[in-house]
C-alpha atoms as a printed R data frame, in Angstrom:
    type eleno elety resid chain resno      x      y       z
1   ATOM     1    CA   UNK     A     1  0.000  0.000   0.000
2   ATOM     2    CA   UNK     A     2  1.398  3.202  -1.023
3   ATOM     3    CA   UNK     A     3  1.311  5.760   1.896
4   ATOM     4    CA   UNK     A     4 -1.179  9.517   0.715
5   ATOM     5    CA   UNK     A     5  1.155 12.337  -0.578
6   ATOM     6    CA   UNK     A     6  1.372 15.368   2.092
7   ATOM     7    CA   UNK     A     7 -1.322 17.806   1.883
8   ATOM     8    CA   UNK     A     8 -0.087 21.086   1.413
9   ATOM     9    CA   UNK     A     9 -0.934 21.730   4.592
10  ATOM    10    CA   UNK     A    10  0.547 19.096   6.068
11  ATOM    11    CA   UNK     A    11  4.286 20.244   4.452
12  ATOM    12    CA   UNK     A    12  3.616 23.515   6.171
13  ATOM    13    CA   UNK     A    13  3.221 22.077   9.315
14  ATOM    14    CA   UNK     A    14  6.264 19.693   8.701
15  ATOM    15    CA   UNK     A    15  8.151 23.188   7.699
16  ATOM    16    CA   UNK     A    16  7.471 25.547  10.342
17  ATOM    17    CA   UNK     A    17  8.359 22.514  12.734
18  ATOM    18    CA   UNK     A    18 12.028 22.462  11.168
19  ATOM    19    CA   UNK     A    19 12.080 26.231  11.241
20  ATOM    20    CA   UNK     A    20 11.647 26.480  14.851
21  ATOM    21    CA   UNK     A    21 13.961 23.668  15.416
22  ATOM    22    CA   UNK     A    22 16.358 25.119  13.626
23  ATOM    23    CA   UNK     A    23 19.574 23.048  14.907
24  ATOM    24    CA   UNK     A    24 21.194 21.259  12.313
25  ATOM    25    CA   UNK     A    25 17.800 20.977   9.960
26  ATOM    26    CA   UNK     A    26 19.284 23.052   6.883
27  ATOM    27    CA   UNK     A    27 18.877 20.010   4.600
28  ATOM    28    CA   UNK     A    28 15.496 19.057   5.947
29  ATOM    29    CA   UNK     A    29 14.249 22.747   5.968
30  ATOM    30    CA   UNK     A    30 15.417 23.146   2.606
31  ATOM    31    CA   UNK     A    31 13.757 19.534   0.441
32  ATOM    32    CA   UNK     A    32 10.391 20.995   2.500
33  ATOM    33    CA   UNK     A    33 10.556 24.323   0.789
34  ATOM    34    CA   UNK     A    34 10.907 22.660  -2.087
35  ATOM    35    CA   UNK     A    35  8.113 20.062  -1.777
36  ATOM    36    CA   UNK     A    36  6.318 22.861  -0.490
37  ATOM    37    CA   UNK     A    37  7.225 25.202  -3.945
38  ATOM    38    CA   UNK     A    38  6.419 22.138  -5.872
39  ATOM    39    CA   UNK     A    39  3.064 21.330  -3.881
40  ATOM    40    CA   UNK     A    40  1.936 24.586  -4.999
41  ATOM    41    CA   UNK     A    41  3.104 24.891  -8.081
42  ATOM    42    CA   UNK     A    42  1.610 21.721  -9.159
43  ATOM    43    CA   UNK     A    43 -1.794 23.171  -7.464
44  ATOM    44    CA   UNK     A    44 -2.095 27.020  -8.693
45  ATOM    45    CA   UNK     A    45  0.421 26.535 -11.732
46  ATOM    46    CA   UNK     A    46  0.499 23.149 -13.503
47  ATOM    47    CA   UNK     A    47  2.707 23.692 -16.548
48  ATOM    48    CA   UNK     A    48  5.487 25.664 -14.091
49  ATOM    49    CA   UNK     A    49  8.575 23.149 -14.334
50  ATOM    50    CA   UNK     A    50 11.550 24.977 -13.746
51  ATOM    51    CA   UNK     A    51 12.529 27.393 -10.664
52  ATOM    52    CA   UNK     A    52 15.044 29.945 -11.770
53  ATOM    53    CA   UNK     A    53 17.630 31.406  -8.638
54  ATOM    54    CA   UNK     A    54 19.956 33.657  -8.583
55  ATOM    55    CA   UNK     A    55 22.204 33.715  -5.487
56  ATOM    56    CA   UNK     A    56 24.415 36.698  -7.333
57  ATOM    57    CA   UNK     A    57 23.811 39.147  -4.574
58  ATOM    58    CA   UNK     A    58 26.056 36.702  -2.013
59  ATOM    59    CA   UNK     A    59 23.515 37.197   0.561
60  ATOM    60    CA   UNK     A    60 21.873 34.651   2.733
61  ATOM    61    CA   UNK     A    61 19.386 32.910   0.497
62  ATOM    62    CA   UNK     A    62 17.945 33.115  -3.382
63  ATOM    63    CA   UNK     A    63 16.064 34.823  -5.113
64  ATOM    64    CA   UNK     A    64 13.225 33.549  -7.472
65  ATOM    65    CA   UNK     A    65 14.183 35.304 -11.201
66  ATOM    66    CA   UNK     A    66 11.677 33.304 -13.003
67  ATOM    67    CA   UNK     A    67  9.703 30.192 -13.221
68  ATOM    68    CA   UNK     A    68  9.290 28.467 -16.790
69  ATOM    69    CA   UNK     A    69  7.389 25.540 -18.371
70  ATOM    70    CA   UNK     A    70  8.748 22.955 -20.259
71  ATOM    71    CA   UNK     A    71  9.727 25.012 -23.318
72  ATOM    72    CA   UNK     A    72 11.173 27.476 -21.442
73  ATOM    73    CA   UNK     A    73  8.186 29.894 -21.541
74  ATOM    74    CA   UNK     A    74  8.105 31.964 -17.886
75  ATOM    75    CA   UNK     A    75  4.908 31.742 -15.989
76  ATOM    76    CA   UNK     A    76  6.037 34.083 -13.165
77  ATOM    77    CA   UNK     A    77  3.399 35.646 -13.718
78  ATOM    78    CA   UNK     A    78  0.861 33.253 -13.277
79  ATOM    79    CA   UNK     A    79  3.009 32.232 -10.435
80  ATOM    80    CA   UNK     A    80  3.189 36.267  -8.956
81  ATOM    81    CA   UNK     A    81 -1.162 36.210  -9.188
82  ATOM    82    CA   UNK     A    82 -2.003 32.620  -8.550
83  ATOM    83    CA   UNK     A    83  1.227 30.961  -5.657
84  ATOM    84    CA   UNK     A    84  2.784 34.346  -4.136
85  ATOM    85    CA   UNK     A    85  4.033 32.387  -1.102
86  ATOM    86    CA   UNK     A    86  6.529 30.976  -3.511
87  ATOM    87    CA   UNK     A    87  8.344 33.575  -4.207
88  ATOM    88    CA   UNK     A    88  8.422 33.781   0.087
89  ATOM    89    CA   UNK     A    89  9.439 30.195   0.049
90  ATOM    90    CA   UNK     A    90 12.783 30.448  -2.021
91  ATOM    91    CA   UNK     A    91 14.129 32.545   0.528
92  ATOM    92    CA   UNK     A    92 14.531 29.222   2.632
93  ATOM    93    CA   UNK     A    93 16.699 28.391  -0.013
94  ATOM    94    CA   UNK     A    94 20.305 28.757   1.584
95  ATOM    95    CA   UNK     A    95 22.662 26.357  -0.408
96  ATOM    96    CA   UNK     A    96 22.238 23.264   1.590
97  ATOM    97    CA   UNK     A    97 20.575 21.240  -1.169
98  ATOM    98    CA   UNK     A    98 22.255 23.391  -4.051
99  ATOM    99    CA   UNK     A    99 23.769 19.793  -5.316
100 ATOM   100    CA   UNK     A   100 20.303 19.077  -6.694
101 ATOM   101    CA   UNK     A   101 20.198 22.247  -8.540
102 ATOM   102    CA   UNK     A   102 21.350 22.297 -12.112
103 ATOM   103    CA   UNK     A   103 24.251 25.206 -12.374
104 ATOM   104    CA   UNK     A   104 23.717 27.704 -15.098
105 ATOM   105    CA   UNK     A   105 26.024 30.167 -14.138
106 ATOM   106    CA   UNK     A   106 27.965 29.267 -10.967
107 ATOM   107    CA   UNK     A   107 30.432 32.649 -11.373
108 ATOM   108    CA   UNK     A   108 27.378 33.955 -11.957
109 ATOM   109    CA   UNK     A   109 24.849 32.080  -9.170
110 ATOM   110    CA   UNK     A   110 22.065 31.578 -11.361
111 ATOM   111    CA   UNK     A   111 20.451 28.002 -10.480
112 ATOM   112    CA   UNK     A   112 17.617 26.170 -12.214
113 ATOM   113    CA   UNK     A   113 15.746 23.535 -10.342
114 ATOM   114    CA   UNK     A   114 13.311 21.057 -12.028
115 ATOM   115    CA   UNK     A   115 10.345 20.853  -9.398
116 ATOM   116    CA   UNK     A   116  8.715 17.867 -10.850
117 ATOM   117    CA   UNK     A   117 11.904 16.041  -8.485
118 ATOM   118    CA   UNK     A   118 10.170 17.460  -5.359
């Protein structure tokens, strides 16, 4: 028997858990922003594939620069009107899972991350 994917909700939860835990969770708080982007992505905006990051600024976390389909078309702004909190989310994104993002431009740090593997 296969066990029920999370509920959108449920990743939340399962987020601001690791959040306040903080303690060694980077990894863990990181795949459930990710499952959580992907969640509602898959939800709100069904033909967003691709997350694009840029980490050029050096600071903390990235930044969403654009979400595309499959062809490459952007749908940030379906993304912007219909799944704002993703946009929020990618600021969880601190580096700790960057080895499952595909490098574009590492001088650069411009990421793109295929959701459909979350």
């Amino acid at each position: 028997m296969t066990t029920p994917a999370a509920t959108i909700a449920d990743l939340e939860a399962q987020l601001n858990a690791a959040i306040a835990e903080k303690d060694q969770n980077d990894v863990l708080i990181e795949t459930l922003s990710m499952t959580l982007i992907a969640s509602q992505l898959r939800k709100h905006v069904p033909t967003a594939r691709y997350l694009h990051l840029d980490w050029s600024s050096q600071g903390p976390h990235h930044e969403l620069d654009d979400v595309t389909d499959d062809a490459g078309v952007s749908v940030l702004g379906d993304v912007d009107a219909s799944a704002p909190d993703v946009e929020i989310l990618t600021t969880n994104l601190r580096g700790a899972i960057a080895d499952r993002f595909e490098t574009i431009n590492a001088d650069g740090g411009v990421y793109r991350v295929d959701v459909s593997g979350f």
